[in-house]
PDB file of C-alpha atoms in Angstrom:
ATOM      1  CA  MET A   1      86.239 138.809  46.922  1.00 83.00           C
ATOM      2  CA  ILE A   2      84.040 141.881  48.141  1.00 97.00           C
ATOM      3  CA  PRO A   3      80.264 141.100  46.619  1.00 97.00           C
ATOM      4  CA  ALA A   4      78.181 143.939  44.997  1.00 97.00           C
ATOM      5  CA  LEU A   5      76.389 145.992  47.299  1.00 98.00           C
ATOM      6  CA  VAL A   6      72.487 145.504  47.103  1.00 98.00           C
ATOM      7  CA  PRO A   7      69.746 147.670  48.025  1.00 97.00           C
ATOM      8  CA  LEU A   8      68.126 147.152  51.831  1.00 97.00           C
ATOM      9  CA  PRO A   9      64.769 148.381  52.232  1.00 96.00           C
ATOM     10  CA  GLY A  10      64.641 151.152  54.966  1.00 96.00           C
ATOM     11  CA  SER A  11      68.376 151.812  54.647  1.00 96.00           C
ATOM     12  CA  PRO A  12      69.232 155.056  52.506  1.00 96.00           C
ATOM     13  CA  TRP A  13      72.570 153.735  50.573  1.00 95.00           C
ATOM     14  CA  THR A  14      72.947 149.948  49.215  1.00 97.00           C
ATOM     15  CA  VAL A  15      75.068 147.674  51.919  1.00 98.00           C
ATOM     16  CA  LEU A  16      76.870 144.370  51.473  1.00 98.00           C
ATOM     17  CA  PRO A  17      74.853 141.267  51.290  1.00 98.00           C
ATOM     18  CA  PRO A  18      74.772 139.380  54.596  1.00 98.00           C
ATOM     19  CA  GLY A  19      77.694 137.749  55.974  1.00 96.00           C
ATOM     20  CA  ALA A  20      81.841 138.214  56.464  1.00 97.00           C
ATOM     21  CA  HIS A  21      83.043 138.723  53.140  1.00 98.00           C
ATOM     22  CA  ALA A  22      86.961 138.088  53.108  1.00 97.00           C
ATOM     23  CA  ALA A  23      89.137 140.155  51.191  1.00 97.00           C
ATOM     24  CA  SER A  24      92.460 141.916  51.166  1.00 96.00           C
ATOM     25  CA  LEU A  25      93.209 145.383  51.748  1.00 97.00           C
ATOM     26  CA  GLU A  26      93.949 145.898  48.075  1.00 96.00           C
ATOM     27  CA  ASP A  27      90.609 144.596  47.730  1.00 97.00           C
ATOM     28  CA  VAL A  28      89.167 146.972  49.897  1.00 98.00           C
ATOM     29  CA  ALA A  29      90.721 150.025  48.010  1.00 97.00           C
ATOM     30  CA  ALA A  30      89.510 148.746  44.606  1.00 96.00           C
ATOM     31  CA  ALA A  31      85.893 148.582  45.810  1.00 97.00           C
ATOM     32  CA  PHE A  32      85.551 151.621  48.335  1.00 97.00           C
ATOM     33  CA  ALA A  33      88.529 154.149  48.128  1.00 97.00           C
ATOM     34  CA  THR A  34      86.646 155.655  44.738  1.00 96.00           C
ATOM     35  CA  ASN A  35      87.542 159.384  45.136  1.00 96.00           C
ATOM     36  CA  ALA A  36      90.303 161.496  47.612  1.00 96.00           C
ATOM     37  CA  TRP A  37      88.228 161.334  50.526  1.00 96.00           C
ATOM     38  CA  ARG A  38      87.727 157.886  50.577  1.00 97.00           C
ATOM     39  CA  ARG A  39      91.708 156.856  49.734  1.00 97.00           C
ATOM     40  CA  GLU A  40      92.267 159.011  52.472  1.00 97.00           C
ATOM     41  CA  LEU A  41      90.526 157.229  54.835  1.00 97.00           C
ATOM     42  CA  PHE A  42      91.597 153.905  53.318  1.00 98.00           C
ATOM     43  CA  ASP A  43      95.129 155.209  54.190  1.00 97.00           C
ATOM     44  CA  GLY A  44      93.947 155.542  57.597  1.00 97.00           C
ATOM     45  CA  LEU A  45      92.935 151.927  57.828  1.00 98.00           C
ATOM     46  CA  VAL A  46      96.295 150.536  55.741  1.00 97.00           C
ATOM     47  CA  LEU A  47      98.266 152.521  58.840  1.00 97.00           C
ATOM     48  CA  ALA A  48      96.130 150.832  61.733  1.00 98.00           C
ATOM     49  CA  SER A  49      96.134 147.180  59.992  1.00 98.00           C
ATOM     50  CA  GLY A  50      99.892 147.404  60.257  1.00 96.00           C
ATOM     51  CA  LYS A  51      99.513 148.307  63.275  1.00 97.00           C
ATOM     52  CA  LEU A  52      97.453 145.838  64.374  1.00 98.00           C
ATOM     53  CA  ARG A  53      99.115 143.162  62.551  1.00 96.00           C
ATOM     54  CA  LEU A  54     102.367 144.040  64.058  1.00 96.00           C
ATOM     55  CA  ALA A  55     101.047 143.465  67.822  1.00 97.00           C
ATOM     56  CA  GLY A  56     100.100 140.104  66.277  1.00 97.00           C
ATOM     57  CA  CYS A  57      96.605 141.179  65.419  1.00 98.00           C
ATOM     58  CA  PRO A  58      95.458 138.103  62.653  1.00 97.00           C
ATOM     59  CA  ALA A  59      91.896 139.713  61.189  1.00 98.00           C
ATOM     60  CA  ILE A  60      90.089 142.768  61.240  1.00 98.00           C
ATOM     61  CA  TYR A  61      86.607 143.596  60.006  1.00 98.00           C
ATOM     62  CA  LEU A  62      85.475 146.418  58.431  1.00 98.00           C
ATOM     63  CA  ASP A  63      82.034 148.179  58.795  1.00 96.00           C
ATOM     64  CA  GLY A  64      80.367 151.176  58.801  1.00 94.00           C
ATOM     65  CA  SER A  65      79.368 153.630  55.828  1.00 95.00           C
ATOM     66  CA  TYR A  66      82.546 153.098  54.332  1.00 97.00           C
ATOM     67  CA  VAL A  67      81.695 149.696  53.285  1.00 97.00           C
ATOM     68  CA  THR A  68      78.175 151.270  51.718  1.00 97.00           C
ATOM     69  CA  GLY A  69      76.916 153.217  49.034  1.00 96.00           C
ATOM     70  CA  LYS A  70      77.505 156.491  51.198  1.00 95.00           C
ATOM     71  CA  PRO A  71      79.072 158.752  48.175  1.00 91.00           C
ATOM     72  CA  ARG A  72      81.041 160.366  51.276  1.00 94.00           C
ATOM     73  CA  PRO A  73      81.581 158.652  54.425  1.00 96.00           C
ATOM     74  CA  GLY A  74      82.337 160.273  57.851  1.00 93.00           C
ATOM     75  CA  ASP A  75      85.098 157.706  58.769  1.00 94.00           C
ATOM     76  CA  PHE A  76      84.893 153.989  59.113  1.00 96.00           C
ATOM     77  CA  ASP A  77      84.630 151.375  61.684  1.00 97.00           C
ATOM     78  CA  ALA A  78      85.974 148.459  62.414  1.00 98.00           C
ATOM     79  CA  CYS A  79      87.257 145.452  65.226  1.00 97.00           C
ATOM     80  CA  TRP A  80      90.246 143.840  65.080  1.00 98.00           C
ATOM     81  CA  ASP A  81      90.490 139.995  66.803  1.00 98.00           C
ATOM     82  CA  PRO A  82      92.395 139.978  69.909  1.00 97.00           C
ATOM     83  CA  THR A  83      93.538 136.287  69.365  1.00 97.00           C
ATOM     84  CA  GLY A  84      97.178 136.292  69.599  1.00 96.00           C
ATOM     85  CA  VAL A  85      97.506 140.400  69.981  1.00 98.00           C
ATOM     86  CA  ASP A  86     100.682 141.179  72.412  1.00 98.00           C
ATOM     87  CA  PRO A  87      99.354 143.582  74.742  1.00 96.00           C
ATOM     88  CA  ALA A  88     102.785 145.388  74.719  1.00 97.00           C
ATOM     89  CA  LYS A  89     103.134 145.549  71.072  1.00 97.00           C
ATOM     90  CA  LEU A  90      99.634 147.019  71.142  1.00 98.00           C
ATOM     91  CA  ASP A  91      99.270 150.612  70.630  1.00 97.00           C
ATOM     92  CA  PRO A  92      97.552 152.016  73.473  1.00 97.00           C
ATOM     93  CA  VAL A  93      95.584 154.326  70.998  1.00 97.00           C
ATOM     94  CA  PHE A  94      93.370 151.304  70.046  1.00 98.00           C
ATOM     95  CA  LEU A  95      92.134 150.967  73.647  1.00 96.00           C
ATOM     96  CA  GLU A  96      91.172 154.483  73.641  1.00 95.00           C
ATOM     97  CA  PHE A  97      87.363 155.080  74.048  1.00 94.00           C
ATOM     98  CA  ALA A  98      87.056 158.491  75.623  1.00 92.00           C
ATOM     99  CA  ASN A  99      85.439 161.776  73.907  1.00 94.00           C
ATOM    100  CA  GLY A 100      84.157 159.861  70.502  1.00 91.00           C
ATOM    101  CA  ARG A 101      87.175 157.563  69.956  1.00 95.00           C
ATOM    102  CA  ALA A 102      88.539 160.946  69.364  1.00 96.00           C
ATOM    103  CA  ALA A 103      92.345 159.974  69.369  1.00 97.00           C
ATOM    104  CA  GLN A 104      91.708 156.974  67.002  1.00 98.00           C
ATOM    105  CA  LYS A 105      89.611 159.288  64.510  1.00 97.00           C
ATOM    106  CA  ALA A 106      92.920 161.831  64.579  1.00 97.00           C
ATOM    107  CA  ALA A 107      95.399 158.459  64.284  1.00 97.00           C
ATOM    108  CA  PHE A 108      93.525 156.680  61.587  1.00 98.00           C
ATOM    109  CA  LYS A 109      90.654 158.634  60.802  1.00 97.00           C
ATOM    110  CA  GLY A 110      88.504 155.398  61.897  1.00 97.00           C
ATOM    111  CA  GLU A 111      87.112 153.497  64.986  1.00 96.00           C
ATOM    112  CA  PHE A 112      88.367 150.310  65.957  1.00 97.00           C
ATOM    113  CA  PHE A 113      86.857 147.874  68.837  1.00 96.00           C
ATOM    114  CA  PRO A 114      88.183 144.583  69.873  1.00 97.00           C
ATOM    115  CA  SER A 115      86.038 142.148  68.117  1.00 96.00           C
ATOM    116  CA  SER A 116      84.644 140.430  71.167  1.00 94.00           C
ATOM    117  CA  MET A 117      83.832 143.376  73.005  1.00 93.00           C
ATOM    118  CA  MET A 118      80.497 144.116  74.174  1.00 93.00           C
ATOM    119  CA  CYS A 119      78.888 146.660  72.685  1.00 89.00           C
ATOM    120  CA  VAL A 120      76.874 147.704  75.546  1.00 84.00           C
ATOM    121  CA  ASP A 121      73.654 149.044  73.598  1.00 82.00           C
ATOM    122  CA  VAL A 122      72.828 146.433  72.090  1.00 84.00           C
ATOM    123  CA  GLY A 123      74.494 143.348  74.456  1.00 89.00           C
ATOM    124  CA  GLN A 124      76.261 141.594  71.492  1.00 92.00           C
ATOM    125  CA  ALA A 125      80.081 141.688  70.511  1.00 95.00           C
ATOM    126  CA  PHE A 126      81.306 144.281  67.783  1.00 95.00           C
ATOM    127  CA  VAL A 127      81.717 141.645  65.234  1.00 96.00           C
ATOM    128  CA  ASP A 128      78.084 140.643  65.828  1.00 95.00           C
ATOM    129  CA  PHE A 129      76.670 144.433  66.122  1.00 95.00           C
ATOM    130  CA  PHE A 130      78.344 145.071  62.967  1.00 95.00           C
ATOM    131  CA  GLN A 131      76.321 142.791  61.262  1.00 96.00           C
ATOM    132  CA  LEU A 132      73.267 144.384  61.745  1.00 95.00           C
ATOM    133  CA  ASP A 133      71.833 147.528  59.790  1.00 95.00           C
ATOM    134  CA  ARG A 134      71.934 150.754  61.756  1.00 92.00           C
ATOM    135  CA  PHE A 135      68.455 152.006  60.175  1.00 94.00           C
ATOM    136  CA  THR A 136      66.442 148.906  60.431  1.00 95.00           C
ATOM    137  CA  GLY A 137      68.305 146.351  62.281  1.00 94.00           C
ATOM    138  CA  LYS A 138      68.141 144.036  59.351  1.00 96.00           C
ATOM    139  CA  GLN A 139      71.463 141.742  58.509  1.00 97.00           C
ATOM    140  CA  LYS A 140      73.687 143.006  56.187  1.00 97.00           C
ATOM    141  CA  GLY A 141      77.915 142.256  55.738  1.00 98.00           C
ATOM    142  CA  ILE A 142      81.060 143.638  56.441  1.00 98.00           C
ATOM    143  CA  ILE A 143      84.556 142.699  55.320  1.00 98.00           C
ATOM    144  CA  SER A 144      87.150 140.398  56.731  1.00 98.00           C
ATOM    145  CA  ILE A 145      90.566 141.114  56.148  1.00 97.00           C
ATOM    146  CA  PRO A 146      93.408 138.582  57.306  1.00 97.00           C
ATOM    147  CA  LEU A 147      96.451 140.163  58.206  1.00 96.00           C
ATOM    148  CA  SER A 148      99.131 138.183  58.394  1.00 90.00           C
ATOM    149  CA  ALA A 149      99.773 137.780  54.530  1.00 87.00           C
ATOM    150  CA  ASP A 150      98.332 140.726  53.300  1.00 92.00           C
ATOM    151  CA  PRO A 151     100.067 141.587  49.823  1.00 90.00           C
ATOM    152  CA  LEU A 152      99.429 145.792  50.924  1.00 91.00           C
ATOM    153  CA  LEU A 153     101.179 145.034  54.344  1.00 92.00           C
ATOM    154  CA  SER A 154     103.914 142.582  53.063  1.00 80.00           C
ATOM    155  CA  GLY A 155     106.966 144.766  53.758  1.00 64.00           C
ATOM    156  CA  LYS A 156     105.632 147.664  55.380  1.00 57.00           C
ATOM    157  CA  VAL A 157     105.257 145.725  58.744  1.00 45.00           C
ATOM    158  CA  GLN A 158     108.360 143.550  60.076  1.00 44.00           C
ATOM    159  CA  PRO A 159     107.748 140.489  62.347  1.00 41.00           C
TER     160      PRO A 159
END
């Protein structure tokens, strides 16, 4: 379940309360795909989620202005759990970080990083870095989406 967004002093938009909040893609759609642009971003997230699930990815972590109160987020940010991922089945775009992740944004309208990859700017794994508000440095929440049994992906991705 996705909790209500909360104000964070110093941040321009409401944010998720601290923690990794487990949710399905349908939960994400209900909470955040609330207009045509947000739905377009969500469609890219679903496409990427299906590709990651096909490669054996167990979960993704959703962050960025998409999961805030910002009326028109530019994109979404996500990281994916590399545990059990078959490199031969992984779409190479998930490992393409050049030009501000332009290939990922073109394919999915968002950015993806392996969750265990270090964000060199802060010396933390992306899954931890994503839980810090970029404006204040304070703790905030992210969404954890288990992919293996997500109802929205059922029937779209073959095992």
